[in-house]
CSV table of C-alpha atoms in Angstrom, one decimal:
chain,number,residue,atom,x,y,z
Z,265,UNK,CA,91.7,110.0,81.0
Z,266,UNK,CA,91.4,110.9,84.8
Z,267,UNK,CA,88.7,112.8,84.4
Z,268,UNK,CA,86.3,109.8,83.7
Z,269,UNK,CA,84.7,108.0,87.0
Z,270,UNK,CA,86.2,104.6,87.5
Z,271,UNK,CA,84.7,101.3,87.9
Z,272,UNK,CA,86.1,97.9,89.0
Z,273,UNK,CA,85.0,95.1,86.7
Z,274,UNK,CA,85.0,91.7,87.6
Z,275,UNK,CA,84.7,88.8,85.2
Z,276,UNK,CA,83.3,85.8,86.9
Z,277,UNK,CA,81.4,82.6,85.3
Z,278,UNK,CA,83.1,79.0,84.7
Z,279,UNK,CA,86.7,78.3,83.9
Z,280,UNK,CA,86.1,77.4,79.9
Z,281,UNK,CA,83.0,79.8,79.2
Z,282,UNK,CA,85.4,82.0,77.9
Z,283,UNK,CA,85.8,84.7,80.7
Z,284,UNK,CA,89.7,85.5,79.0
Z,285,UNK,CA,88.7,85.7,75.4
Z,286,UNK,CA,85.9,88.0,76.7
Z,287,UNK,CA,88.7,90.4,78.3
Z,288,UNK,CA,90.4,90.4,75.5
Z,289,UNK,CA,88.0,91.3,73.2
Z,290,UNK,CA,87.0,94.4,75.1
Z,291,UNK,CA,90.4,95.7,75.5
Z,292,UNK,CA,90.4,95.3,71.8
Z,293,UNK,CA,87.5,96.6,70.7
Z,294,UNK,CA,87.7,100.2,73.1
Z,295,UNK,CA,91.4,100.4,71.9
Z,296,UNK,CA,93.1,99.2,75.2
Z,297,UNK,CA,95.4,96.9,73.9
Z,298,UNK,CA,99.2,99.3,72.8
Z,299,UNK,CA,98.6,100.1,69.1
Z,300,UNK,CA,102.6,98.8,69.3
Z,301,UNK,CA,101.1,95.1,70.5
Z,302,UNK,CA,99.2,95.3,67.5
Z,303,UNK,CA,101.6,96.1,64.8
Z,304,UNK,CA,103.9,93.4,66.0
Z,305,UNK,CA,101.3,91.1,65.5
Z,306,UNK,CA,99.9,92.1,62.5
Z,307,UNK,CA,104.0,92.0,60.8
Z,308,UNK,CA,103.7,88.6,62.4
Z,309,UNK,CA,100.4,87.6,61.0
Z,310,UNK,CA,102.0,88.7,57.1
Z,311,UNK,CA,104.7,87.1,57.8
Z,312,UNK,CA,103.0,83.7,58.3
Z,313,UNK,CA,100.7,84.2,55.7
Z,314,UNK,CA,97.4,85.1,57.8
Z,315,UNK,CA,96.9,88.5,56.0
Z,316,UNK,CA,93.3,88.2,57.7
Z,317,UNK,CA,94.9,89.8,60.8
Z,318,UNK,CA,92.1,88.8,63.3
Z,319,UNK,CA,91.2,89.5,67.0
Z,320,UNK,CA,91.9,85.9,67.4
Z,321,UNK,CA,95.7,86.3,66.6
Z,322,UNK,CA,96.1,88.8,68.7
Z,323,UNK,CA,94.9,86.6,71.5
Z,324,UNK,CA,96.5,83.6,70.5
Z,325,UNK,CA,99.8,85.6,70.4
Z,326,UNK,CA,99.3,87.2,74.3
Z,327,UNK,CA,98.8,83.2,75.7
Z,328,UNK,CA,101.8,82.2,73.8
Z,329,UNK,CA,103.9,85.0,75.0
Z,330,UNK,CA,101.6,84.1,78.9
Z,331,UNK,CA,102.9,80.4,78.5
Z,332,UNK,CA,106.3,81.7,77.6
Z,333,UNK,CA,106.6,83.7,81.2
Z,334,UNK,CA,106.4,86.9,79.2
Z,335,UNK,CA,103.7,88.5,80.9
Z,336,UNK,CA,102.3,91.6,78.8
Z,337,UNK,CA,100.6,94.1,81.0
Z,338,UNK,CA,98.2,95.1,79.0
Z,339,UNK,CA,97.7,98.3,80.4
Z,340,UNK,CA,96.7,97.1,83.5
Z,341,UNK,CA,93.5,95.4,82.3
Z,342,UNK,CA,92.5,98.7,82.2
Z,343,UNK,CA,90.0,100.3,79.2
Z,344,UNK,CA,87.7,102.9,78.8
Z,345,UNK,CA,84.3,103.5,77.5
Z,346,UNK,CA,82.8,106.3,76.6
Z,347,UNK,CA,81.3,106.9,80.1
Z,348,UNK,CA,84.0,104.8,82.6
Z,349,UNK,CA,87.2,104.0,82.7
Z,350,UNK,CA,87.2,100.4,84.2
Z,351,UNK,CA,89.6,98.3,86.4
Z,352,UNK,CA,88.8,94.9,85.1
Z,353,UNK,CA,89.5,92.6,88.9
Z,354,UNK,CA,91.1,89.6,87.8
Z,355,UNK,CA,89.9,86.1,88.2
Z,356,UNK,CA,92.2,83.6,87.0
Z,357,UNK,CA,91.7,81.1,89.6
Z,358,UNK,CA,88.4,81.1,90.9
Z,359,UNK,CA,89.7,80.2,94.6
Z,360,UNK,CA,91.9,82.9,94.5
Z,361,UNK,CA,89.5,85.5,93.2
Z,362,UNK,CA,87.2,84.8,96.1
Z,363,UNK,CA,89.9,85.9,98.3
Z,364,UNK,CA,90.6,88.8,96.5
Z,365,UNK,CA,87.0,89.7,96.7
Z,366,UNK,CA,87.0,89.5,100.0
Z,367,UNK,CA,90.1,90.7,101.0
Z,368,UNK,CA,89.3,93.9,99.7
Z,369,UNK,CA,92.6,93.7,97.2
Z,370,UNK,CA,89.6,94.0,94.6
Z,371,UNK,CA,86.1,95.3,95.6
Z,372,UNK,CA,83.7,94.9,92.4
Z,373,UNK,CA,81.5,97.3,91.6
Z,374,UNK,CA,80.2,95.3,88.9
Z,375,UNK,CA,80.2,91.8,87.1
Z,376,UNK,CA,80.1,90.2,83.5
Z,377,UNK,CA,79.2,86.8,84.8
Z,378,UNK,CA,80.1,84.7,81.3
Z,379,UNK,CA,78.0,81.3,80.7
Z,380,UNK,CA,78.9,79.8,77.6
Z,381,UNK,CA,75.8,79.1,75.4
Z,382,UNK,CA,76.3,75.3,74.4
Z,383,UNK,CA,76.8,74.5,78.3
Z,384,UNK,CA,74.8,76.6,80.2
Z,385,UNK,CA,74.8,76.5,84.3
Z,386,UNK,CA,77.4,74.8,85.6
Z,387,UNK,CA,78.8,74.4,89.2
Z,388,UNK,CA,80.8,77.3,88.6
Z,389,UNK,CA,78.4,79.4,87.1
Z,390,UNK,CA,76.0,79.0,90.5
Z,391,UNK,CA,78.6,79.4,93.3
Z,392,UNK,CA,79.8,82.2,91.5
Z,393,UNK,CA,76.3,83.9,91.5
Z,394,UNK,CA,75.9,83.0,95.3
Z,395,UNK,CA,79.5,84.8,95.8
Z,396,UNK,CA,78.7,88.0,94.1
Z,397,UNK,CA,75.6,88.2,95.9
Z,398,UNK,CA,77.3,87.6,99.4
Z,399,UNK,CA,80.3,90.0,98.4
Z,400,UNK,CA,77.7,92.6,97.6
Z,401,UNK,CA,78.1,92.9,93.9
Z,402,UNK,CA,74.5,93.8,93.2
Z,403,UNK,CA,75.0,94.9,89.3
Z,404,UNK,CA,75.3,92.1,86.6
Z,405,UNK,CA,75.2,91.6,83.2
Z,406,UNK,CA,75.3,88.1,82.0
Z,407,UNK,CA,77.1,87.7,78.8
Z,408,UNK,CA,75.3,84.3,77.3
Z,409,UNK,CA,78.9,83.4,75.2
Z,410,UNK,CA,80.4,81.1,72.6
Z,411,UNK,CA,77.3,81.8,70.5
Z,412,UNK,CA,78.9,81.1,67.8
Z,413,UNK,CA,79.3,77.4,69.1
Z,414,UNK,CA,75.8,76.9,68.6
Z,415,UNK,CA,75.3,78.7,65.3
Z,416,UNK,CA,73.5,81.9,67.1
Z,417,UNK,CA,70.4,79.2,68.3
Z,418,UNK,CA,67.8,81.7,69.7
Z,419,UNK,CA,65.9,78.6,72.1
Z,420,UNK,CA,69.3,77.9,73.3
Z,421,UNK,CA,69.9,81.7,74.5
Z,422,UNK,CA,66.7,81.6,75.9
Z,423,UNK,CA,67.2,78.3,77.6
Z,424,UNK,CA,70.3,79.5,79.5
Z,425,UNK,CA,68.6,82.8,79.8
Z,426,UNK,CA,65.6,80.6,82.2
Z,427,UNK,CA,67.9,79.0,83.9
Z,428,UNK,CA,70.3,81.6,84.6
Z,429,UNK,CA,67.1,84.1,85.9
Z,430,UNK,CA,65.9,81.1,88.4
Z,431,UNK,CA,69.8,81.1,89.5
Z,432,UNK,CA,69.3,85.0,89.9
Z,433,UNK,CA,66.0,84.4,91.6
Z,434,UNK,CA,67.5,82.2,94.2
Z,435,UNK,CA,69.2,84.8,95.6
Z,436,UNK,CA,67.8,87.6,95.7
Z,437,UNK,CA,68.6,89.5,92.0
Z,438,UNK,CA,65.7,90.8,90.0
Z,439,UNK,CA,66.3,89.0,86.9
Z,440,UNK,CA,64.0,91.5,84.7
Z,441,UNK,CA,66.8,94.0,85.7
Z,442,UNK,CA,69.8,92.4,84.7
Z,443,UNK,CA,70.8,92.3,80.9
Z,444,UNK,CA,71.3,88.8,78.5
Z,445,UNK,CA,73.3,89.6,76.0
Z,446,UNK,CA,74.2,87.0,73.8
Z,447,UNK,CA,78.0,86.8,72.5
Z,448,UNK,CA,80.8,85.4,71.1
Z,449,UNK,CA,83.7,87.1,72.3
Z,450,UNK,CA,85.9,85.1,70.0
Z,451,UNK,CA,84.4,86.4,66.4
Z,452,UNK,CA,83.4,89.4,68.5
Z,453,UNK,CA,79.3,89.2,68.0
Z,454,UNK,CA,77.6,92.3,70.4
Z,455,UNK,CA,80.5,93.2,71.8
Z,456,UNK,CA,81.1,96.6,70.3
Z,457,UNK,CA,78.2,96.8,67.8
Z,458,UNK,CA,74.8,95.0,67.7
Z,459,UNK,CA,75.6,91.5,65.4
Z,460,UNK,CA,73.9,90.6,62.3
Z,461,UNK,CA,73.9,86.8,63.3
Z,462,UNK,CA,71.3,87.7,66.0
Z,463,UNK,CA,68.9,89.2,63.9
Z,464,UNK,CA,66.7,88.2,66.9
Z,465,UNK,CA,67.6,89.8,69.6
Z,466,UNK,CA,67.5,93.9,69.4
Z,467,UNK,CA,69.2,94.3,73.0
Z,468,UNK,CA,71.7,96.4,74.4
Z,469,UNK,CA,75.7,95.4,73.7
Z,470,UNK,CA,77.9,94.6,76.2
Z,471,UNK,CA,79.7,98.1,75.5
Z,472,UNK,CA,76.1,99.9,76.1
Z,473,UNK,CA,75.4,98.1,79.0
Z,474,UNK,CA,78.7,98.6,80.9
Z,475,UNK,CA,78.2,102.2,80.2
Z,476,UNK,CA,74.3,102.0,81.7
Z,477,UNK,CA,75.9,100.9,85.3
Z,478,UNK,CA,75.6,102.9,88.3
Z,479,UNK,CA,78.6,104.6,89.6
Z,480,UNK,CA,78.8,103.6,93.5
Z,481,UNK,CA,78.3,105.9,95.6
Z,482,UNK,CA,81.8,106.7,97.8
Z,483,UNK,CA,81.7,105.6,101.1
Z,484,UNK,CA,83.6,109.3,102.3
Z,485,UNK,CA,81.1,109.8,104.7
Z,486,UNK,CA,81.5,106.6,106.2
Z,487,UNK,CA,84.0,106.4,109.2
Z,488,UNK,CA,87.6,105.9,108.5
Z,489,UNK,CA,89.2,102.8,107.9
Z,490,UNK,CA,92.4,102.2,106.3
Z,491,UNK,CA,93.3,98.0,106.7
Z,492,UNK,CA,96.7,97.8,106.5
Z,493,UNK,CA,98.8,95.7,103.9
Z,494,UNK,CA,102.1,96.4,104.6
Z,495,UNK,CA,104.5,98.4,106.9
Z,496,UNK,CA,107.9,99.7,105.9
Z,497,UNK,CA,110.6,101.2,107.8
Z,498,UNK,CA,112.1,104.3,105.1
Z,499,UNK,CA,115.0,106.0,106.4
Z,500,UNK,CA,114.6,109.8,106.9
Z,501,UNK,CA,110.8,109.5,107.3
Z,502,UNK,CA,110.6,106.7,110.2
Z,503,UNK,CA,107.7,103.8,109.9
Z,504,UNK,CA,105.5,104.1,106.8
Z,505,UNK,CA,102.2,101.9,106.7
Z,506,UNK,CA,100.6,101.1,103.0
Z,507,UNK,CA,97.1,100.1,102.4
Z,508,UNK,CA,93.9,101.4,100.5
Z,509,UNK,CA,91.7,103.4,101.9
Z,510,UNK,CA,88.1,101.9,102.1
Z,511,UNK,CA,86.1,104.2,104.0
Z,512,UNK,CA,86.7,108.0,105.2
Z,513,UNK,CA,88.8,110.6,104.4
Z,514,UNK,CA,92.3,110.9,106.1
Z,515,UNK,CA,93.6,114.5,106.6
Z,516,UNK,CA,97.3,115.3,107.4
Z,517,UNK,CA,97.5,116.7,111.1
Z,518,UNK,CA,94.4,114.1,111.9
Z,519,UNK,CA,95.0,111.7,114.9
Z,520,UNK,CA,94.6,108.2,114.3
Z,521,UNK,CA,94.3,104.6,116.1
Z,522,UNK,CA,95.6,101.2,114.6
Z,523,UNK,CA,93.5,98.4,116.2
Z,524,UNK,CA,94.0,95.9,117.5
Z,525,UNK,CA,97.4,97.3,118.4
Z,526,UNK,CA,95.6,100.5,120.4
Z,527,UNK,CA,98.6,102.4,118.6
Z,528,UNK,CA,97.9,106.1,117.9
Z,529,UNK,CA,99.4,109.5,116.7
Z,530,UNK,CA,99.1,112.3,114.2
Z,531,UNK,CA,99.3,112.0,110.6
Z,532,UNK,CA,102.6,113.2,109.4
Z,533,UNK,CA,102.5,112.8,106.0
Z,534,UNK,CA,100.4,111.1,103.1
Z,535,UNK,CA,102.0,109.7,100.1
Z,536,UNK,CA,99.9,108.5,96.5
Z,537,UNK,CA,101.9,107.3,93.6
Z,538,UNK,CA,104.7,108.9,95.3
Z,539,UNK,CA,103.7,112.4,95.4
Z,540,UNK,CA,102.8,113.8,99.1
Z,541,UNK,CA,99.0,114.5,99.4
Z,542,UNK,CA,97.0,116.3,102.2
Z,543,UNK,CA,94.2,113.8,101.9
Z,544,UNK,CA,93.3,110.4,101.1
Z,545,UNK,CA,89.6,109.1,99.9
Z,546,UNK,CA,88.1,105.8,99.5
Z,547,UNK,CA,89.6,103.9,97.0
Z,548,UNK,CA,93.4,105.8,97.2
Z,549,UNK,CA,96.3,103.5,97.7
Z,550,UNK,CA,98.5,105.6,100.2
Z,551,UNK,CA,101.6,105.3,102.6
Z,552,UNK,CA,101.4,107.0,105.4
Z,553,UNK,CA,103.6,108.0,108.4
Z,554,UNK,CA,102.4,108.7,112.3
Z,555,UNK,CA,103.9,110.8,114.4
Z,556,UNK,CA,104.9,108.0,117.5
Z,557,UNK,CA,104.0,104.9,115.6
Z,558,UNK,CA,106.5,102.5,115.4
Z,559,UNK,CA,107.6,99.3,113.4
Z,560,UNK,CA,106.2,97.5,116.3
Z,561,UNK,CA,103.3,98.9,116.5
Z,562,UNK,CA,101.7,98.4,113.1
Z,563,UNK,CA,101.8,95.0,110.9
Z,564,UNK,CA,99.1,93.9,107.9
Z,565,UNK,CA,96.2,93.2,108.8
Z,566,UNK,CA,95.4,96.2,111.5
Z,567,UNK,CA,93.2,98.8,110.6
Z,568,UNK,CA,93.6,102.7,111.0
Z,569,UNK,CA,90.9,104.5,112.0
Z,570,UNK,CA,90.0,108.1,113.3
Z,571,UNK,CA,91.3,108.4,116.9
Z,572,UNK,CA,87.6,109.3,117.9
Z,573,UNK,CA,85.9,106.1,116.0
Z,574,UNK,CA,88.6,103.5,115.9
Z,575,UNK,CA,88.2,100.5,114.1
Z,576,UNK,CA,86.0,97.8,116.1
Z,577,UNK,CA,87.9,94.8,117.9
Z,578,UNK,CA,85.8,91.4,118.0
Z,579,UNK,CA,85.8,89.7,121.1
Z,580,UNK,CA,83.0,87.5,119.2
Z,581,UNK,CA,81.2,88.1,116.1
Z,582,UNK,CA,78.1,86.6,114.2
Z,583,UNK,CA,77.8,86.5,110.8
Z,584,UNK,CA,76.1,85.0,107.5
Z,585,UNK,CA,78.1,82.8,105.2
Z,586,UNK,CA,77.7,80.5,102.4
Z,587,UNK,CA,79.2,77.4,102.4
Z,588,UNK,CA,81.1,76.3,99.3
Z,589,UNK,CA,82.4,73.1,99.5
Z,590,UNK,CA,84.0,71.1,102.0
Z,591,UNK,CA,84.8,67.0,102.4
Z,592,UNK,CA,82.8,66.8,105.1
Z,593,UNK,CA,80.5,68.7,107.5
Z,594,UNK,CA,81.3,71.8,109.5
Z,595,UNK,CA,80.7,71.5,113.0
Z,596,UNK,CA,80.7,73.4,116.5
Z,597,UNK,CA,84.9,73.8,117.5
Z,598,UNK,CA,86.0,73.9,113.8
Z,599,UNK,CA,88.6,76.5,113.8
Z,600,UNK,CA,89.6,78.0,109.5
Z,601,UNK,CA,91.1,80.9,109.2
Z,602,UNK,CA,89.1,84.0,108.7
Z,603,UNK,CA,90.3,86.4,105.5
Z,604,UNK,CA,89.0,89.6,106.0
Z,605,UNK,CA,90.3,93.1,104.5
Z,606,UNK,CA,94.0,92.3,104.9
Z,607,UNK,CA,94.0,90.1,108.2
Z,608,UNK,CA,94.1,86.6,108.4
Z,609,UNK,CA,92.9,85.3,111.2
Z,610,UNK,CA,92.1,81.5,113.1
Z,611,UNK,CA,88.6,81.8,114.6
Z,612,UNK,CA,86.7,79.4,115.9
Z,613,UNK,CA,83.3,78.1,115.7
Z,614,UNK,CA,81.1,78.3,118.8
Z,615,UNK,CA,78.0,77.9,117.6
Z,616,UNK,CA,75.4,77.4,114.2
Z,617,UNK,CA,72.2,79.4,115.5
Z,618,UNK,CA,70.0,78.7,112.7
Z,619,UNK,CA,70.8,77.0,109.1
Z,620,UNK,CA,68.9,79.2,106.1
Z,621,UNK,CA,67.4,78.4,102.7
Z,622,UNK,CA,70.0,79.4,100.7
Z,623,UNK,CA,67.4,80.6,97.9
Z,624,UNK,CA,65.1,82.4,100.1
Z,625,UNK,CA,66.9,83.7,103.0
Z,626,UNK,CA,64.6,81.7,105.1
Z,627,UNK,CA,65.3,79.9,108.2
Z,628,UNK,CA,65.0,76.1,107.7
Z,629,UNK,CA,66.3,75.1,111.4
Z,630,UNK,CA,67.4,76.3,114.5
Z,631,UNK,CA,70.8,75.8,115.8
Z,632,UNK,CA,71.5,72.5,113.4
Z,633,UNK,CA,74.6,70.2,114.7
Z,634,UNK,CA,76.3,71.0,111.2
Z,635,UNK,CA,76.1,72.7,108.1
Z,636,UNK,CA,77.9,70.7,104.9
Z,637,UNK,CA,78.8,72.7,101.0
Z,638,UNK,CA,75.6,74.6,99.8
Z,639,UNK,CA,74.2,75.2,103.0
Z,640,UNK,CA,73.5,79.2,104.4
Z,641,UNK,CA,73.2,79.5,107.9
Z,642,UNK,CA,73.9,82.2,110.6
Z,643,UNK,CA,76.8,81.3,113.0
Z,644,UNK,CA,78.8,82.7,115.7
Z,645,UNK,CA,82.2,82.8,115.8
Z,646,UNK,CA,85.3,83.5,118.2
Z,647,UNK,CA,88.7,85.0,116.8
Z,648,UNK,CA,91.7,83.2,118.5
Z,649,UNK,CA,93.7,86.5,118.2
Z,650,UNK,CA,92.1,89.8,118.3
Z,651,UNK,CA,90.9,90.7,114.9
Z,652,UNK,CA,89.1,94.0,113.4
Z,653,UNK,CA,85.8,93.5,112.0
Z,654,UNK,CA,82.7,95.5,111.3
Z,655,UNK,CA,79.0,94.7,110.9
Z,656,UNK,CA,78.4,95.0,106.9
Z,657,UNK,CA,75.4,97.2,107.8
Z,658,UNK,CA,77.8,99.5,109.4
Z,659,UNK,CA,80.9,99.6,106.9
Z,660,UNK,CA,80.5,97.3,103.9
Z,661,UNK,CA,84.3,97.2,103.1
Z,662,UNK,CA,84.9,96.0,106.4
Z,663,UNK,CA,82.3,93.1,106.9
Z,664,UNK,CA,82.9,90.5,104.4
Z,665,UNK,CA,85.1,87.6,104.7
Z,666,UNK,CA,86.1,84.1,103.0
Z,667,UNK,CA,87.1,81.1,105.2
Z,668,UNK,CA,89.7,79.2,103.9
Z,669,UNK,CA,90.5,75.6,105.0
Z,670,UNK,CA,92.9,72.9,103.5
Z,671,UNK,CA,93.9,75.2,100.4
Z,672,UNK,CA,90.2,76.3,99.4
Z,673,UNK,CA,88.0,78.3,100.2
Z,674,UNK,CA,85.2,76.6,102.1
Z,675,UNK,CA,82.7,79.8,102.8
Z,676,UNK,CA,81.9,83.3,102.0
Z,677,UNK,CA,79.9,85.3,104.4
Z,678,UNK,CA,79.0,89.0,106.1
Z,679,UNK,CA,79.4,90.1,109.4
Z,680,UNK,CA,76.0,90.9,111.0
Z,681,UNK,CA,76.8,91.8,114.8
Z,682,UNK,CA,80.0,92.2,116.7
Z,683,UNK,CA,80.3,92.1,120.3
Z,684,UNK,CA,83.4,94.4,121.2
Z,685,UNK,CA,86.7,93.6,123.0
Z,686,UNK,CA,86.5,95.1,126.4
């Protein structure tokens, strides 16, 4: 299984187009789902008299056992194709998935952005678009679902095709590259196999296309970063920080720096799914134990670098965001708090240097009093405590944030500049 490349998935679109059905029907049809699941279903489905054992029972029967607080890991969302084995990055509430994103927990390398055919665009379906953009996610395929809803109409794939590609063309995708496939995830149309209720459309599936993605390249030559999630003090090995490594490679015997604390010493020891390791590559989950590093020194949220290149401290930063929504305006002084990799940090506002057209990139004004929900504008901002940042240029992982603000998230954005802590 191992031996494939793996790819983080995320499933995106608006909260009824069907996103979970459309999970489902993938770990079904590529074999994901425990073949034990499946039999206990199917003795279920005789015994009630529904000898047509269907996908659709087999979905039905996972939100039943969901609603009854039995949650079935199946398999980790995990499932294979014949080219990837995928990840698929959950996004069950679409607040909390933009956090994710940003936060690192679940870096995309790809989306199935799901629009439901008999609804086309909704709110949703846009400031999901302008998210994957600004989190970097620049391969899509747009599953045009629920088909079946609309008897497999061929003007309305087309229509939600238009206005899905103008969407696209806002900001920045070529919508000639990215593939419409249309679907119904429930009954299971182009899934798997090209459907004969779309005689009209000779496309790829949604199988063929996730196999046509690009594999990312690994950012190993980057400089190393390691945000940190957690720290634990385990007895017989001293302080042991955990956290994923975005960038880099870390090498037992290397000497290291945790910023903002200014903390350093050697690398001890690695650990991955408990087994020791002598090095650690992007994407690798580790705990790891310096030589002189304390419980005091480390806590989530600081970032591990190479002693040589440590992580970059922000006295002040610029960067690019979207705003999302918020009741009012935003304004010069506001102070949310900044989620980026694992920190959460307050940082204030100090000034909007120039408000942007959020579909061409454009500037539209120079240092505006306020920017309100849908506008793009560059601003510059000052953490309240010291905080590790990165220009996106520079490290990718590193740059992105979300600003959240009364519950929700109110922007998404990039870091383009940093002006270090002296």
């Amino acid at each position: 299984m191992a031996d494939k490349p793996h790819m983080n998935l995320a499933v995106i679109g608006h909260i009824d187009h069907g996103k979970s059905t459309l999970v489902g029907r993938l770990m079904y049809e590529t074999g994901a789902i425990p073949q034990h699941i499946i039999d206990k279903f199917r003795e279920e489905a005789k015994e009630k008299g529904k000898e047509s054992f269907a996908f659709a029972w087999v979905m039905d029967s996972l939100k039943e056992e969901r609603e009854r607080g039995i949650t079935i890991d199946i398999a980790h969302k995990r499932f294979d194709t014949d080219k990837y084995y995928f990840t698929i990055v959950d996004c069950p509430g679409h607040r909390d998935f933009v956090k994710n994103m940003i936060t690192g927990a679940s870096q995309a390398d790809a989306a199935i952005l799901v629009v439901a055919a008999p609804d086309g665009v909704m709110a949703q379906t846009k400031e999901h678009v302008f998210l994957s953009r600004t989190l970097g996610i620049n391969q899509l395929i747009i599953a045009v679902n629920k088909m079946d809803a609309t008897d497999y109409s061929e003007d309305k794939y087309n229509q939600v095709k238009k206005d899905v590609s103008e969407l696209l063309g806002m900001v920045g995708f070529k919508a000639a590259d990215v593939p419409f496939i249309p679907t119904s995830a429930f009954e299971g149309d182009n899934i798997s196999k090209n459907s004969s209720n779309t005689p009209w459309y000779n496309g790829p599936t949604i199988l063929e296309c996730l196999n046509s993605l690009k594999l990312p390249e690994a950012p190993d030559d980057l400089p190393l970063r390691v945000p940190v999630q957690d720290a634990y003090t385990i007895s017989g090995i001293g302080t042991v920080p955990v956290g994923r490594v975005e960038t880099g490679v870390m090498k037992k015997g290397q000497m290291v720096t945790f910023m903002p604390s200014g903390a350093s010493g050697e690398v001890k020891s690695i650990e991955m799914h408990h087994e020791e390791a002598n090095e650690a590559r992007p994407g690798d989950n580790i705990g790891w134990n310096v030589r002189g590093v304390g419980k005091a020194d480390v806590r989530r949220g600081d970032v591990c670098g190479d002693a040589k290149n440590p992580p970059t401290v922000a006295d002040e930063f610029t960067g690019q965001v979207v705003v999302l929504q918020h009741p009012s305006a935003v304004t010069i002084g506001y102070t949310p708090v900044f989620h980026c990799h694992t920190t959460q940090t307050a940082c204030t506002l100090m000034s909007i240097d120039k408000k942007l057209d959020p579909k061409s990139g454009q500037v539209k004004e120079e240092n505006p009093t306020f920017i309100k929900a849908g506008d793009a504008a560059i601003i510059t901002v000052k953490p309240t405590r010291p905080m590790v940042i990165e220009p996106v240029k520079e490290i990718p992982q590193l740059g992105r944030f979300a600003i959240r603000d009364m519950g929700m998230t109110i922007a998404a954005g990039m870091c383009m500049s940093v002006k270090e802590k002296q």
